[in-house]
Amino acid sequence: MIALVDCNNFYASCERVFRPKLHGVPVAVLSNNDGCVIARSQEVKDLGIAMGTPMHHLPREAFERGLVLCSSNYELYGDMSARVMATLREFTPRVEPYSIDESWLDFAGFDRTALPAHCQEMHRIVYKWTGIPVSVGVAPTRTLAKLANRHAKRHGATRGVFVIEDAGSPDTLALLERTPVGEVWGIGGRVTPRLYEMGIRTALDLARANPTWIRRRFSVVVERTARELAGTRCIDMNDEHDSKKLIMTSRSFGQMTAERRDVEEAVRAHASRGAEKLRRQQSLACSLRVTLKTNKHMPHLPQDHDSITVALPCPTDDTFEIVRTAQEGLRRLWKDRGIRYQKCGVQLMDLIDVTGQQLDVFQPPQPAADRERTDRLMSVLDQLNGQYGRGTVTVGVQRQAAAWQLRSNHRSNRWSTRWEELPTVRLQ
């Protein structure tokens, strides 16, 4: 059996953990630079506010009904996600993060008869320990677990947990029949109309279709979806420690800028953040790419969308070496023509495992003492930033009021990662 655990209205729920007054209040979380709505509490959905609504298009009536806006607070969301994942590992050793608010759990070897009670206890403990409400769907396959999770989230009678024990049971078949095929995980908007033309309108229709016939007319992905709906497991659990092939750190500026100093600070910050991610997944980068972009929605301004790839001297996770190389890439990209940039990014590429580094026969290896000193320095850097908050120790100056810093006029405190933003208690 495999489970999908999904945090309900995750960003809004994170905002509510340390601000109890927001419970029952419509809460909308805004995108970078407070642009548009990217997350909604159920109360906001009930007001009819759609995802992606620009902030300046929000109706006045919504504010009259108590709408609260929150700027994106990814540091808080990331920490709360890690707390939820750590809690889930108390209930099964195999947890595979799927996104910041979703995880797959493998319950192979668990007593099926005890699994519903086990998941109800997990549901209760996650909320007790983290304050984040979750929905749990359990089934023999991932696709059925997605459907079970959807049912658990929509029906209060499930108390947040729904288990599909048998893909062929009458209850399961009834659930498949009530589910439009377009709402099945793995079925995209382009495939749905074609399925409709062939008479496949529900998840049950797809489960009963001939998989070989489905593959000939669509793809192996749709075939696997059909087989999984019928109860055949086609997608196994992945090793969560698999390294990524690249790491991209990029963000729009709070306001467009033509100042080289602003862009240099942003490149340093992105390169430092990428190096931190490298060390976390125990990888080394062999090269990096620096990108610069203007605002394509302002065609009356000079446009520039350029990038450059630079090889690192050797595979490394050293923040200083990565920042130095990124700055060299920016120097070669920069155009002194008063161009106002909207975004920059640093992409770390050609990643290899830290234990699998292949030495260059024409270059002497780095002395062990130098490597050990670098590792100790990076470890201390990560420890300080982890303990006292990201940005406590940086490479070069990072001005808080610089043009490249995000606009976050509605950001709540980073309650769980910053000493200076801890909640305070006043005794009366």
Short mmCIF file of C-alpha atoms in Angstrom, two decimals, residues 29-198:
data_model
loop_
_atom_site.label_atom_id
_atom_site.label_comp_id
_atom_site.label_asym_id
_atom_site.label_seq_id
_atom_site.Cartn_x
_atom_site.Cartn_y
_atom_site.Cartn_z
CA VAL A 29 -0.85 34.46 -0.35
CA LEU A 30 0.73 36.61 -3.08
CA SER A 31 3.47 35.77 -5.56
CA ASN A 32 6.95 37.28 -5.58
CA ASN A 33 6.82 41.08 -5.48
CA ASP A 34 3.17 40.89 -4.34
CA GLY A 35 1.99 40.37 -7.91
CA CYS A 36 -0.94 37.94 -7.89
CA VAL A 37 -2.69 35.31 -5.78
CA ILE A 38 -0.84 31.97 -5.70
CA ALA A 39 -2.46 30.32 -2.67
CA ARG A 40 -5.91 30.57 -1.09
CA SER A 41 -7.59 29.42 2.05
CA GLN A 42 -10.97 27.76 1.64
CA GLU A 43 -12.64 31.01 2.66
CA VAL A 44 -10.95 32.82 -0.26
CA LYS A 45 -12.10 30.10 -2.67
CA ASP A 46 -15.63 30.55 -1.35
CA LEU A 47 -15.38 34.27 -2.22
CA GLY A 48 -14.83 33.29 -5.85
CA ILE A 49 -11.26 34.63 -6.08
CA ALA A 50 -9.37 32.65 -8.71
CA MET A 51 -5.74 31.59 -8.67
CA GLY A 52 -3.55 34.11 -10.47
CA THR A 53 -5.79 37.09 -9.77
CA PRO A 54 -3.60 40.23 -9.78
CA MET A 55 -3.52 41.97 -6.42
CA HIS A 56 -4.88 45.22 -7.88
CA HIS A 57 -7.86 43.31 -9.33
CA LEU A 58 -9.03 41.90 -5.99
CA PRO A 59 -12.61 43.10 -5.39
CA ARG A 60 -13.31 45.62 -2.67
CA GLU A 61 -16.06 43.35 -1.35
CA ALA A 62 -13.44 40.73 -0.46
CA PHE A 63 -11.63 43.16 1.84
CA GLU A 64 -14.94 44.18 3.38
CA ARG A 65 -15.43 40.51 4.25
CA GLY A 66 -12.07 40.37 6.01
CA LEU A 67 -9.64 39.31 3.28
CA VAL A 68 -6.05 39.21 4.60
CA LEU A 69 -3.11 39.38 2.15
CA CYS A 70 0.24 37.74 2.90
CA SER A 71 3.44 38.11 0.90
CA SER A 72 5.21 34.87 0.02
CA ASN A 73 7.27 33.71 2.99
CA TYR A 74 9.18 30.79 1.48
CA GLU A 75 11.63 30.53 4.34
CA LEU A 76 8.77 29.84 6.72
CA TYR A 77 7.01 27.50 4.27
CA GLY A 78 10.19 25.49 3.65
CA ASP A 79 10.84 25.05 7.36
CA MET A 80 7.24 24.02 8.07
CA SER A 81 7.42 21.54 5.17
CA ALA A 82 10.57 20.00 6.67
CA ARG A 83 8.77 19.65 10.02
CA VAL A 84 5.86 17.86 8.39
CA MET A 85 8.23 15.50 6.52
CA ALA A 86 10.13 14.73 9.73
CA THR A 87 6.85 13.90 11.48
CA LEU A 88 5.78 11.58 8.65
CA ARG A 89 9.02 9.62 9.04
CA GLU A 90 7.87 8.69 12.53
CA PHE A 91 5.19 6.51 10.87
CA THR A 92 7.10 4.85 8.01
CA PRO A 93 10.80 4.79 7.05
CA ARG A 94 10.11 5.39 3.35
CA VAL A 95 8.97 8.95 2.66
CA GLU A 96 9.39 10.45 -0.81
CA PRO A 97 8.75 14.23 -1.02
CA TYR A 98 6.68 15.02 -4.11
CA SER A 99 6.43 18.78 -3.65
CA ILE A 100 6.71 21.28 -0.81
CA ASP A 101 3.29 20.18 0.50
CA GLU A 102 2.94 16.57 -0.74
CA SER A 103 4.73 13.31 0.03
CA TRP A 104 4.42 9.68 -0.93
CA LEU A 105 4.66 7.13 1.89
CA ASP A 106 5.36 3.43 1.36
CA PHE A 107 3.53 1.11 3.78
CA ALA A 108 4.95 -2.15 2.41
CA GLY A 109 4.89 -4.79 5.14
CA PHE A 110 2.28 -3.02 7.29
CA ASP A 111 -0.78 -4.91 8.49
CA ARG A 112 -3.55 -3.75 6.14
CA THR A 113 -6.24 -4.15 8.78
CA ALA A 114 -4.38 -1.76 11.10
CA LEU A 115 -3.48 0.74 8.37
CA PRO A 116 -6.60 2.98 8.64
CA ALA A 117 -6.05 3.48 12.38
CA HIS A 118 -2.32 4.03 11.80
CA CYS A 119 -3.05 6.76 9.23
CA GLN A 120 -5.67 8.41 11.46
CA GLU A 121 -3.06 8.63 14.21
CA MET A 122 -0.54 10.06 11.71
CA HIS A 123 -3.15 12.63 10.63
CA ARG A 124 -3.69 13.64 14.27
CA ILE A 125 -0.01 13.79 15.21
CA VAL A 126 1.02 15.88 12.18
CA TYR A 127 -1.52 18.53 13.16
CA LYS A 128 -0.59 18.34 16.84
CA TRP A 129 3.15 18.65 16.26
CA THR A 130 3.18 21.13 13.36
CA GLY A 131 -0.22 22.84 13.28
CA ILE A 132 -0.62 21.90 9.60
CA PRO A 133 -3.82 20.02 8.62
CA VAL A 134 -3.28 17.21 6.10
CA SER A 135 -5.32 14.81 3.99
CA VAL A 136 -4.23 11.19 3.59
CA GLY A 137 -5.14 8.90 0.71
CA VAL A 138 -4.04 5.24 0.79
CA ALA A 139 -4.31 2.70 -2.03
CA PRO A 140 -2.43 -0.07 -3.84
CA THR A 141 -1.16 2.37 -6.54
CA ARG A 142 -0.13 6.01 -6.72
CA THR A 143 -2.92 7.00 -9.07
CA LEU A 144 -5.55 5.45 -6.80
CA ALA A 145 -3.85 7.08 -3.77
CA LYS A 146 -4.27 10.45 -5.52
CA LEU A 147 -7.98 9.75 -5.95
CA ALA A 148 -8.26 8.61 -2.32
CA ASN A 149 -6.54 11.80 -1.16
CA ARG A 150 -8.93 13.91 -3.25
CA HIS A 151 -11.89 12.11 -1.67
CA ALA A 152 -10.47 12.56 1.86
CA LYS A 153 -10.01 16.29 1.28
CA ARG A 154 -13.52 16.86 -0.05
CA HIS A 155 -15.56 14.80 2.41
CA GLY A 156 -15.46 15.63 6.10
CA ALA A 157 -16.92 12.24 7.04
CA THR A 158 -13.55 10.66 6.22
CA ARG A 159 -11.88 12.69 9.00
CA GLY A 160 -9.02 13.43 6.62
CA VAL A 161 -8.13 9.79 5.80
CA PHE A 162 -9.49 7.54 3.06
CA VAL A 163 -8.20 4.05 2.27
CA ILE A 164 -8.83 2.11 -0.94
CA GLU A 165 -8.05 -1.47 0.01
CA ASP A 166 -9.15 -3.17 -3.21
CA ALA A 167 -9.20 -1.62 -6.67
CA GLY A 168 -12.10 -3.87 -7.67
CA SER A 169 -14.40 -3.33 -4.68
CA PRO A 170 -17.88 -1.85 -5.29
CA ASP A 171 -16.98 1.30 -3.31
CA THR A 172 -13.84 1.85 -5.38
CA LEU A 173 -15.68 1.31 -8.66
CA ALA A 174 -18.34 3.80 -7.56
CA LEU A 175 -15.64 6.37 -6.75
CA LEU A 176 -14.03 5.84 -10.18
CA GLU A 177 -17.38 6.24 -11.87
CA ARG A 178 -17.98 9.58 -10.11
CA THR A 179 -14.55 10.94 -11.10
CA PRO A 180 -14.30 12.72 -14.48
CA VAL A 181 -11.36 11.40 -16.47
CA GLY A 182 -9.93 14.92 -16.75
CA GLU A 183 -9.44 15.01 -12.98
CA VAL A 184 -7.30 11.85 -12.92
CA TRP A 185 -3.63 12.36 -12.06
CA GLY A 186 -1.55 12.00 -15.24
CA ILE A 187 -4.34 12.97 -17.68
CA GLY A 188 -3.62 16.38 -19.16
CA GLY A 189 -5.93 18.91 -20.73
CA ARG A 190 -4.89 17.91 -24.26
CA VAL A 191 -5.62 14.23 -23.73
CA THR A 192 -9.06 14.65 -22.14
CA PRO A 193 -10.96 15.77 -25.29
CA ARG A 194 -9.51 12.83 -27.26
CA LEU A 195 -10.56 10.41 -24.53
CA TYR A 196 -14.05 11.93 -24.59
CA GLU A 197 -14.26 11.33 -28.34
CA MET A 198 -13.54 7.65 -27.72
#
